[in-house]
PDB file of C-alpha atoms in Angstrom:
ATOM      1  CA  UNK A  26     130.531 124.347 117.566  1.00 42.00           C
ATOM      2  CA  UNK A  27     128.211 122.075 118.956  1.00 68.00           C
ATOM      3  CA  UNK A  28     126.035 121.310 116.397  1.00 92.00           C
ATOM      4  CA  UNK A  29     123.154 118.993 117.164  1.00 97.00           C
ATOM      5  CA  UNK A  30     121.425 118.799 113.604  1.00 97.00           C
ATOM      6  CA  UNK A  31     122.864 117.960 109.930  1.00 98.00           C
ATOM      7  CA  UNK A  32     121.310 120.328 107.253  1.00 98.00           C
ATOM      8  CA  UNK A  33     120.282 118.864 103.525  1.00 98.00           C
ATOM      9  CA  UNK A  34     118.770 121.081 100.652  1.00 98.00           C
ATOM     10  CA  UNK A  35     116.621 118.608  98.496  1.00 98.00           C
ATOM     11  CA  UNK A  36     115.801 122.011  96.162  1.00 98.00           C
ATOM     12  CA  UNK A  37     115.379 125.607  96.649  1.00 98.00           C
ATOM     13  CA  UNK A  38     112.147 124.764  99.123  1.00 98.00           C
ATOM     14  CA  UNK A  39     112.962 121.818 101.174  1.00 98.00           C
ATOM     15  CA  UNK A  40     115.398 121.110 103.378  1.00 98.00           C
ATOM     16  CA  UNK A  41     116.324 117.743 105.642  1.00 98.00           C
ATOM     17  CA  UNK A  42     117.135 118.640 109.104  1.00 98.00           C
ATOM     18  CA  UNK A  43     118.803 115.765 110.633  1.00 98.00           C
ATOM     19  CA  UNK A  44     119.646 114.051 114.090  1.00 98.00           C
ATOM     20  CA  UNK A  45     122.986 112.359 113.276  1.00 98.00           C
ATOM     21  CA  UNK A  46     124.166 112.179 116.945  1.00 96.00           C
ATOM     22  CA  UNK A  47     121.056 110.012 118.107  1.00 96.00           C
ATOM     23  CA  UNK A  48     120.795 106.418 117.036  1.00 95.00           C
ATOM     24  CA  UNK A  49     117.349 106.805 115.499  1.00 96.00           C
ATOM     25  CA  UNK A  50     118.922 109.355 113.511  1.00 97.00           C
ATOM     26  CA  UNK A  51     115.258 111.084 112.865  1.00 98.00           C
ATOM     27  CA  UNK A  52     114.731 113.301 109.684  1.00 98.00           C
ATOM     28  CA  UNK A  53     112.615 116.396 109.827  1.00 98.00           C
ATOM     29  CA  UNK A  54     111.775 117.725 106.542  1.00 98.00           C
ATOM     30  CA  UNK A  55     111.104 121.478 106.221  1.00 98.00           C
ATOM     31  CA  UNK A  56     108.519 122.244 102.863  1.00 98.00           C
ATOM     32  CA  UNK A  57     108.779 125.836 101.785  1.00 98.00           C
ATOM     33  CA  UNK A  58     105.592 127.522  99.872  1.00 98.00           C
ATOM     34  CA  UNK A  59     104.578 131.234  98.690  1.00 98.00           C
ATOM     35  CA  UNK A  60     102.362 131.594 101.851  1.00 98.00           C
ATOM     36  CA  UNK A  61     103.512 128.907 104.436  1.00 98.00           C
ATOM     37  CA  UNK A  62     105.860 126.878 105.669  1.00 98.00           C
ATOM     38  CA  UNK A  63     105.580 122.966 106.667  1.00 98.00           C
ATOM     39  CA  UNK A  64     108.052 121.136 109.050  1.00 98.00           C
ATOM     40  CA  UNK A  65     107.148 117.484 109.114  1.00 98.00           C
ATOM     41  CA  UNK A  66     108.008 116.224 112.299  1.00 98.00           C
ATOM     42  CA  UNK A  67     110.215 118.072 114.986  1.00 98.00           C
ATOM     43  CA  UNK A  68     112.448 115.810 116.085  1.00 98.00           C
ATOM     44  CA  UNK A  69     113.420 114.688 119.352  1.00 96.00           C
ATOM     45  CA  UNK A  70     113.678 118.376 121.127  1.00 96.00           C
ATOM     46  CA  UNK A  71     116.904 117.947 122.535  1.00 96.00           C
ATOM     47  CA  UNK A  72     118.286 121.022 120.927  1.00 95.00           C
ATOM     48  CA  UNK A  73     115.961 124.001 119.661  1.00 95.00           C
ATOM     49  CA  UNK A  74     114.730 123.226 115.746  1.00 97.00           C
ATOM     50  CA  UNK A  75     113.134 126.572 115.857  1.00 97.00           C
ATOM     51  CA  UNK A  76     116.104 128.126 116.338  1.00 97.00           C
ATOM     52  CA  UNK A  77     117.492 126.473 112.507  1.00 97.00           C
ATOM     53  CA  UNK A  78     114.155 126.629 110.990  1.00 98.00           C
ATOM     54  CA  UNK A  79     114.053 130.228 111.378  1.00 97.00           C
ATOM     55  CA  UNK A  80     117.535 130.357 108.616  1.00 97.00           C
ATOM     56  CA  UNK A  81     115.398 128.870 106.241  1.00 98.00           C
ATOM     57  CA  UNK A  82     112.195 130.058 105.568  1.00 98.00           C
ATOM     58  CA  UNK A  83     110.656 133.712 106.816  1.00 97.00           C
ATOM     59  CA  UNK A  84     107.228 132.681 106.516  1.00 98.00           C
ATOM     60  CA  UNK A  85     104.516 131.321 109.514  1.00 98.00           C
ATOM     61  CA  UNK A  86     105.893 127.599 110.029  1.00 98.00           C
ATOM     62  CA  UNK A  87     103.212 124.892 111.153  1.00 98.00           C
ATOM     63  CA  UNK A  88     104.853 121.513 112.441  1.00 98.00           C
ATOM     64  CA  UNK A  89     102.957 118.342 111.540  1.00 98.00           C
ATOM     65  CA  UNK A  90     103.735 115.107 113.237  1.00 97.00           C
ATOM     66  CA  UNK A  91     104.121 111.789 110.911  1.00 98.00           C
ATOM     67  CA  UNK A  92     102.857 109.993 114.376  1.00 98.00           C
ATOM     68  CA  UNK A  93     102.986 110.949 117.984  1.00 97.00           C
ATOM     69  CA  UNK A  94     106.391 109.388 119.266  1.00 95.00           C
ATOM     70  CA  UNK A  95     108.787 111.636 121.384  1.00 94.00           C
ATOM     71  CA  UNK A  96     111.291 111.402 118.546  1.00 96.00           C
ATOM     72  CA  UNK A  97     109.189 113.066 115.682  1.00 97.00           C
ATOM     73  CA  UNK A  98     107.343 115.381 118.121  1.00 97.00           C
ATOM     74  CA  UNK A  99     110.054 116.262 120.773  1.00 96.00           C
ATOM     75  CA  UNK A 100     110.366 120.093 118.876  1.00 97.00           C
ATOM     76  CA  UNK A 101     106.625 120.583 119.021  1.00 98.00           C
ATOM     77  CA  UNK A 102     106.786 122.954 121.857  1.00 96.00           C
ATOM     78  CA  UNK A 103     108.719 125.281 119.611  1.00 96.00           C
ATOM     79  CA  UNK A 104     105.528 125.737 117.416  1.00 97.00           C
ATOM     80  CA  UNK A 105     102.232 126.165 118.530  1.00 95.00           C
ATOM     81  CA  UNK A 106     100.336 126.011 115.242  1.00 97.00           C
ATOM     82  CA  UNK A 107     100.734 121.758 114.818  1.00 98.00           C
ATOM     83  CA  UNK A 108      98.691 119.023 113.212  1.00 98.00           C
ATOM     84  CA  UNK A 109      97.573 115.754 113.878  1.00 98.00           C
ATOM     85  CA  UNK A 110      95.178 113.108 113.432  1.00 97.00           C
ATOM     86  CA  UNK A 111      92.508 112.175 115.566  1.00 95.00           C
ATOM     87  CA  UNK A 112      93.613 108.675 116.054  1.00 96.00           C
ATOM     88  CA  UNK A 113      96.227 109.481 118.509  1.00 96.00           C
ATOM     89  CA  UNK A 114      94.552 112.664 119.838  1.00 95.00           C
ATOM     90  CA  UNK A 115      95.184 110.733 123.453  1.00 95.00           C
ATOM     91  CA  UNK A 116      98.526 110.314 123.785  1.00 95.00           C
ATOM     92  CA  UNK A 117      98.604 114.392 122.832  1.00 95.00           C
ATOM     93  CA  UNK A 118      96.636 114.765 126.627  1.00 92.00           C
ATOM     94  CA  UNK A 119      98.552 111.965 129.189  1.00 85.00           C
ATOM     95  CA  UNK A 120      98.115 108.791 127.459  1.00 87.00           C
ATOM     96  CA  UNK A 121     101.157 108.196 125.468  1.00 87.00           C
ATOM     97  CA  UNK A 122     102.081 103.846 126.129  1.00 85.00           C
ATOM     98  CA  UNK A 123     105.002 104.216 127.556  1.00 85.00           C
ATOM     99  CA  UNK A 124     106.380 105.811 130.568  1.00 86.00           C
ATOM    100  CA  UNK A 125     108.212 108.894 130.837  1.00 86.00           C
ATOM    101  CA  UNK A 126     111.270 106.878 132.721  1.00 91.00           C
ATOM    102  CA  UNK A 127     111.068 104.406 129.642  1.00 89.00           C
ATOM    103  CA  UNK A 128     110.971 107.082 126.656  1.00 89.00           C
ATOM    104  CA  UNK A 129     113.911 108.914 128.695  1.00 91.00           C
ATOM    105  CA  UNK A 130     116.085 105.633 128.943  1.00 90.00           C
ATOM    106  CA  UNK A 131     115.581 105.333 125.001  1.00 89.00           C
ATOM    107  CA  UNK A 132     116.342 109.086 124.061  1.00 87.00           C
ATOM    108  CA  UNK A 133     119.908 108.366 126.526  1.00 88.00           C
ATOM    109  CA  UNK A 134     120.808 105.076 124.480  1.00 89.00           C
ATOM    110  CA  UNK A 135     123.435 105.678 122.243  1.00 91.00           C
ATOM    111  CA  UNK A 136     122.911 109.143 122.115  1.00 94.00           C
ATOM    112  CA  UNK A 137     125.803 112.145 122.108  1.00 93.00           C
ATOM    113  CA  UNK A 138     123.743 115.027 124.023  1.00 91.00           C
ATOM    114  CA  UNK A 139     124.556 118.645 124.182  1.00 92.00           C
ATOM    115  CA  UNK A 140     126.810 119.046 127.530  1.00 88.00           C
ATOM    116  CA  UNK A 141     123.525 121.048 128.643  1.00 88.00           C
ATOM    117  CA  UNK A 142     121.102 118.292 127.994  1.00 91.00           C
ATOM    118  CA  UNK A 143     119.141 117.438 130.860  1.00 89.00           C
ATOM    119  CA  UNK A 144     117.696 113.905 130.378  1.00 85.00           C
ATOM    120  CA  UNK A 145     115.725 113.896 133.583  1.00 87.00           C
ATOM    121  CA  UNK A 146     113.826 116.818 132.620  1.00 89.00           C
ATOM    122  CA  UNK A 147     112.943 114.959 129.125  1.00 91.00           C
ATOM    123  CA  UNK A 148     108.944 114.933 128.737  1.00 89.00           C
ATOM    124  CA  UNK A 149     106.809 113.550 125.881  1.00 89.00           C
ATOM    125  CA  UNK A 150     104.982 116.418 124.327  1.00 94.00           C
ATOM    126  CA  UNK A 151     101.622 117.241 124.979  1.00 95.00           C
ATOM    127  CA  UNK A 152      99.412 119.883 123.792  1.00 97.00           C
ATOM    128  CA  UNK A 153      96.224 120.635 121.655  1.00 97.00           C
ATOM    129  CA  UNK A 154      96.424 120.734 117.810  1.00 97.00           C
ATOM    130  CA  UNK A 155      95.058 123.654 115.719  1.00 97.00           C
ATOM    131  CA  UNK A 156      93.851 120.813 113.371  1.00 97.00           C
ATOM    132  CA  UNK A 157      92.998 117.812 113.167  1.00 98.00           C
ATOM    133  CA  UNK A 158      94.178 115.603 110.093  1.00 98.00           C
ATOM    134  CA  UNK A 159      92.528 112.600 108.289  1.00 98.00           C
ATOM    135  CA  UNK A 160      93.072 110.757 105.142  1.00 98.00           C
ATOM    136  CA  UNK A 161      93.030 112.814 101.904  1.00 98.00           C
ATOM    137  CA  UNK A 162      92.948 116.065 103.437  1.00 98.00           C
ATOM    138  CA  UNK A 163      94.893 118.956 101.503  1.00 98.00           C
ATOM    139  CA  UNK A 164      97.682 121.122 102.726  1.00 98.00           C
ATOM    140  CA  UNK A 165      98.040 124.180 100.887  1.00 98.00           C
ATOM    141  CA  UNK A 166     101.353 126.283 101.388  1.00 98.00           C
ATOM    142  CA  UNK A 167     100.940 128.593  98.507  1.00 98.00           C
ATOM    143  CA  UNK A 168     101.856 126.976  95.447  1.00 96.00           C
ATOM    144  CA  UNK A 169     102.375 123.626  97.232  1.00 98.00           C
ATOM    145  CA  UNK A 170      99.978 121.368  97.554  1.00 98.00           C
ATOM    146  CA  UNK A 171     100.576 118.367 100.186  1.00 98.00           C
ATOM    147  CA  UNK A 172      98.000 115.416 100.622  1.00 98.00           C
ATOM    148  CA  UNK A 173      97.742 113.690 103.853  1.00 98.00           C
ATOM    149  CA  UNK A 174      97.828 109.850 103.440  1.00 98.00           C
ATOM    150  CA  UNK A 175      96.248 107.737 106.595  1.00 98.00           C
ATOM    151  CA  UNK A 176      98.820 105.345 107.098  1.00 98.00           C
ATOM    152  CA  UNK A 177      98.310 102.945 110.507  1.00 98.00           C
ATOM    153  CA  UNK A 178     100.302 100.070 110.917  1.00 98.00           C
ATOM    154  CA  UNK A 179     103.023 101.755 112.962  1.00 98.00           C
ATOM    155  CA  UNK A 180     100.881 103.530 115.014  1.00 97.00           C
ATOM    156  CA  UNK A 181      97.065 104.365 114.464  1.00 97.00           C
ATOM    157  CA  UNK A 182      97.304 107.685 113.213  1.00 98.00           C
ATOM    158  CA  UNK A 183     100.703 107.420 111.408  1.00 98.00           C
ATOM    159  CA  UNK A 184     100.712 109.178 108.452  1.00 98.00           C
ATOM    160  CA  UNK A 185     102.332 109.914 105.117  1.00 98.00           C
ATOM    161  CA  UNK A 186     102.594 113.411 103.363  1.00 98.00           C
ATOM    162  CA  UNK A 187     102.289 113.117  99.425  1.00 98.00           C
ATOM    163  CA  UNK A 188     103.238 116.057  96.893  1.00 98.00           C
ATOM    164  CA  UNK A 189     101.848 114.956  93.391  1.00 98.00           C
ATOM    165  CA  UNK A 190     103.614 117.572  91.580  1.00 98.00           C
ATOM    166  CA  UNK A 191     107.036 117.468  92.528  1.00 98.00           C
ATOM    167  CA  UNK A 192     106.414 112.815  93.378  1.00 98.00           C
ATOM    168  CA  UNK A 193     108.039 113.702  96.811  1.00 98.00           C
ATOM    169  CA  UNK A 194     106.557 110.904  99.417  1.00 98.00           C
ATOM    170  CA  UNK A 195     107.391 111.477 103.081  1.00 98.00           C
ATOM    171  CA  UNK A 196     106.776 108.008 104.654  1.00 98.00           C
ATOM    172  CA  UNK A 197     107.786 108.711 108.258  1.00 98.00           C
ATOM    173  CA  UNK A 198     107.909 104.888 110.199  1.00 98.00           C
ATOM    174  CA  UNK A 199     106.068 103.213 107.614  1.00 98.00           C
ATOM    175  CA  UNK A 200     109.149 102.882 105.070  1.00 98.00           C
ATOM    176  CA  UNK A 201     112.708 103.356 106.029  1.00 98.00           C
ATOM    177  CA  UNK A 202     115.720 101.219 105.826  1.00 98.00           C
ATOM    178  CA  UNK A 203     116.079  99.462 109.075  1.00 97.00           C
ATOM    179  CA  UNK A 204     114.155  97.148 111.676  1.00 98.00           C
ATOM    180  CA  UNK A 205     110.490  98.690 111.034  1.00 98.00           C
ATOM    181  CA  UNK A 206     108.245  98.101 114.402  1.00 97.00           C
ATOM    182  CA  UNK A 207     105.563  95.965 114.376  1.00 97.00           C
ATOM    183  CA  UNK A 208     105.244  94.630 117.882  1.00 97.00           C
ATOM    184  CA  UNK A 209     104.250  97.335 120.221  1.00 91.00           C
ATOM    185  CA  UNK A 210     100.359  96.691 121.047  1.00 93.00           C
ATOM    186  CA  UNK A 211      99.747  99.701 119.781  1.00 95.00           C
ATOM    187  CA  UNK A 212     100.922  98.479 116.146  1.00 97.00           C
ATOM    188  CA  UNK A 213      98.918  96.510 113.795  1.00 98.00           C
ATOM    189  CA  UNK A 214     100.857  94.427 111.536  1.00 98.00           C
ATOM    190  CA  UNK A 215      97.529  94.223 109.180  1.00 98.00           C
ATOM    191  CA  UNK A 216      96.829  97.544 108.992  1.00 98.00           C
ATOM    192  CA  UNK A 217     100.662  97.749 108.366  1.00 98.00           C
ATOM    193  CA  UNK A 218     100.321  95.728 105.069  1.00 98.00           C
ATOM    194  CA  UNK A 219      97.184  98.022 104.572  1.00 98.00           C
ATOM    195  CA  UNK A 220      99.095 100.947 104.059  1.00 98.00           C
ATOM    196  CA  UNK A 221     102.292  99.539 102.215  1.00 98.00           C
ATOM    197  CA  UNK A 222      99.038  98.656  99.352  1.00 98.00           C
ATOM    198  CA  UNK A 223      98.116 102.159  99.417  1.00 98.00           C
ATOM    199  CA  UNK A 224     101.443 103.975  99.056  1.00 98.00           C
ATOM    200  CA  UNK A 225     102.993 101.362  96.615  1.00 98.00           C
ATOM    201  CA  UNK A 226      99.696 102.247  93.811  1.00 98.00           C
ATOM    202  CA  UNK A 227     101.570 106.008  93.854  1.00 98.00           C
ATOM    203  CA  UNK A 228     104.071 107.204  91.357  1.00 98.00           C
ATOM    204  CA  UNK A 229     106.644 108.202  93.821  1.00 98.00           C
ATOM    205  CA  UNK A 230     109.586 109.820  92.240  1.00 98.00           C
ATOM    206  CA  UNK A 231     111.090 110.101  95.898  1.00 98.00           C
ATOM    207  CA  UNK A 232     110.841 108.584  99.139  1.00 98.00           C
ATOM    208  CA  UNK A 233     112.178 110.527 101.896  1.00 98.00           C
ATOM    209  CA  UNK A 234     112.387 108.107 105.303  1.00 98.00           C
ATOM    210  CA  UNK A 235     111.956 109.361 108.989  1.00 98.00           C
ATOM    211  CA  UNK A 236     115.002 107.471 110.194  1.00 98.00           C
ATOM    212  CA  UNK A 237     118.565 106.399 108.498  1.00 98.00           C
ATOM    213  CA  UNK A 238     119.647 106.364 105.457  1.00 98.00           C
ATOM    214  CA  UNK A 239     118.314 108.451 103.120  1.00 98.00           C
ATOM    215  CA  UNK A 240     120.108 106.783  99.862  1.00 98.00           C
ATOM    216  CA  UNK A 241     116.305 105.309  99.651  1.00 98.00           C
ATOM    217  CA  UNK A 242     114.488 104.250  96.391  1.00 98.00           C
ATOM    218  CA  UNK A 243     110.904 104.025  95.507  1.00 98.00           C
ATOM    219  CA  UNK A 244     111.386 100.037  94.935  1.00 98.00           C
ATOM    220  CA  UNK A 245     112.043  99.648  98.497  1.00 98.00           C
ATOM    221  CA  UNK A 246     108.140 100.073  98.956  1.00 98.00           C
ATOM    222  CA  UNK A 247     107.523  97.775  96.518  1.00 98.00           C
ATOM    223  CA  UNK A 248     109.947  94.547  98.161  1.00 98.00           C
ATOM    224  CA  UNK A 249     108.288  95.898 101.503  1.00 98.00           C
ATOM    225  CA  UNK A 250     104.490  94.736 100.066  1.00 98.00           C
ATOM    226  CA  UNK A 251     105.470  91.891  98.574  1.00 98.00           C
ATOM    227  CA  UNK A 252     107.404  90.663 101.785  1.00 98.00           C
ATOM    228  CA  UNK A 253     104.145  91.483 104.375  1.00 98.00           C
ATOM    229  CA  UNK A 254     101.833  89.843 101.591  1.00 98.00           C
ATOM    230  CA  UNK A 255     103.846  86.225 101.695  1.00 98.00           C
ATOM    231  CA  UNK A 256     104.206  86.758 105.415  1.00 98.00           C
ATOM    232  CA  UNK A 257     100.309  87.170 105.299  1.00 98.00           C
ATOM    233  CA  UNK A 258      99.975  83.928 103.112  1.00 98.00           C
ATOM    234  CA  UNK A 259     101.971  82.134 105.688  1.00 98.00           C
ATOM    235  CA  UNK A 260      99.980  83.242 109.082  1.00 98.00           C
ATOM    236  CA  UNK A 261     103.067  85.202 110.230  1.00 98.00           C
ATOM    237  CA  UNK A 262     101.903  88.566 110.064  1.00 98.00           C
ATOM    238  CA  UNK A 263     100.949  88.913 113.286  1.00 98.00           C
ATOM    239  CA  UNK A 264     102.311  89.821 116.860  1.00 98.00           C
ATOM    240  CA  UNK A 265     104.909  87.454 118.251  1.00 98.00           C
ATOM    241  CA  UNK A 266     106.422  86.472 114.882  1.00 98.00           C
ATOM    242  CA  UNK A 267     109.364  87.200 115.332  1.00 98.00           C
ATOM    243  CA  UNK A 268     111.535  89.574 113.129  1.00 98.00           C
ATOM    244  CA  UNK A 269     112.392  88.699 109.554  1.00 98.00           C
ATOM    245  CA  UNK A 270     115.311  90.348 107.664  1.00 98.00           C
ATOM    246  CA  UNK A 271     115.047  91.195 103.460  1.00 98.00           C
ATOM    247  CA  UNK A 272     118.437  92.358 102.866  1.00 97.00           C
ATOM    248  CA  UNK A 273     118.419  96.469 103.934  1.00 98.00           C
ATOM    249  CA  UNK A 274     115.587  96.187 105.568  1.00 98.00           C
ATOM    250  CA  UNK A 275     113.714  93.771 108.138  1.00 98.00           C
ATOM    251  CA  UNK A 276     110.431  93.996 110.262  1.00 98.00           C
ATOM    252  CA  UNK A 277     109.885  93.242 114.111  1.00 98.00           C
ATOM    253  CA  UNK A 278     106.266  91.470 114.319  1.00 98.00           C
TER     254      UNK A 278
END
């Protein structure tokens, strides 16, 4: 069988749907309540996510994007009802950075594609939200309560998803372990640190990455502050740095 995603249960109502055979390796993370369904980002959309979403939950599904990069919105033409915030309401309508030849020469690298796959017809997504998201707004799924978290740095509308009750953080780019990007224009390396404050004051029980490994800890947010501050304190936390490496994790200024 040509299976294109990797399926985790965290507990009865979430599930990790993963893209192994891509080098990103992006997570998507499905979030079950009474009334709703929540799929946090959608992938890359070289295979169908509706089509495994539909095994797991029966109820109305809206797709939410942690930023607007063609690997965490690639499945968004699968579901109509999406979020997003405002910040990167452009590159939703034509104005995404980066050329369509470029984005399609990065979903190729070091990638094992369905035998179907047709790279040259690859698009970044583009369409009109049903909402739009900013900081401390509320999700309700019935039950389950998510909080949106403005998180910039990565890109200007990134954002984190925060559920108090069960301490399940979804940090998308912000926090994973890896090279975290810091050196597109379109990042901002102070509004980076910025957000790494904001999610380190939480009591995260969990952290749940948008790329790689997922044997993650809530520490890892911690060293990640700490780093950016003493790169801050030494006038390197800016573009053109270069990239610094902490062990399981480095950043690309």
């Amino acid at each position: 069988m040509d299976t294109w995603f990797t399926i985790d249960q965290i507990d009865t109502a979430t599930y990790i749907l993963s893209e192994y055979r891509h080098w990103e390796e992006t997570h998507c993370y499905l979030l079950n309540g009474a009334e709703k369904s929540l799929l946090i980002d959608t992938g890359l959309g070289i295979c169908n996510i509706y089509d495994e979403i539909v095994k797991l939950t029966d109820k109305p599904v809206t797709a939410v994007a942690t930023h607007i990069h063609w690997d965490h919105v690639g499945g968004h033409k699968f579901f109509p009802d999406f979020y997003a915030h405002g910040e990167e309401l452009d590159w939703l309508s034509g104005a995404f950075p980066l050329s369509r030849e470029t984005v399609q020469e990065m979903v190729l690298d070091r990638c094992d594609p369905p035998e179907d796959f047709d790279a040259s017809a690859y698009t970044v997504f583009q369409g009109t939200p049903s909402r739009l998201l900013t900081d401390g707004d509320k999700i309700d799924l019935g039950g389950r309560v998510i909080e949106v978290l403005h998180t910039p740095g990565h890109s200007p509308g990134h954002m984190c998803f925060w559920e108090q009750e069960t301490g399940y953080l979804f940090t998308g780019d912000l926090v994973y372990k890896g090279t975290l990007l810091a050196y597109y224009p379109s990042t901002d390396p102070a509004a980076y640190l910025a957000s790494l404050e904001k999610i380190a004051a939480l009591p995260a029980g969990r952290v749940f990455p948008a790329h790689h490994s997922l044997d993650i800890q809530p520490e890892i947010i911690i060293r990640m502050r700490d780093a950016f501050r003493q790169l801050k304190n030494e006038g390197k936390l800016r573009h053109g740095s270069g990239t610094f490496t902490y062990g399981d994790w480095a950043v690309w200024l």
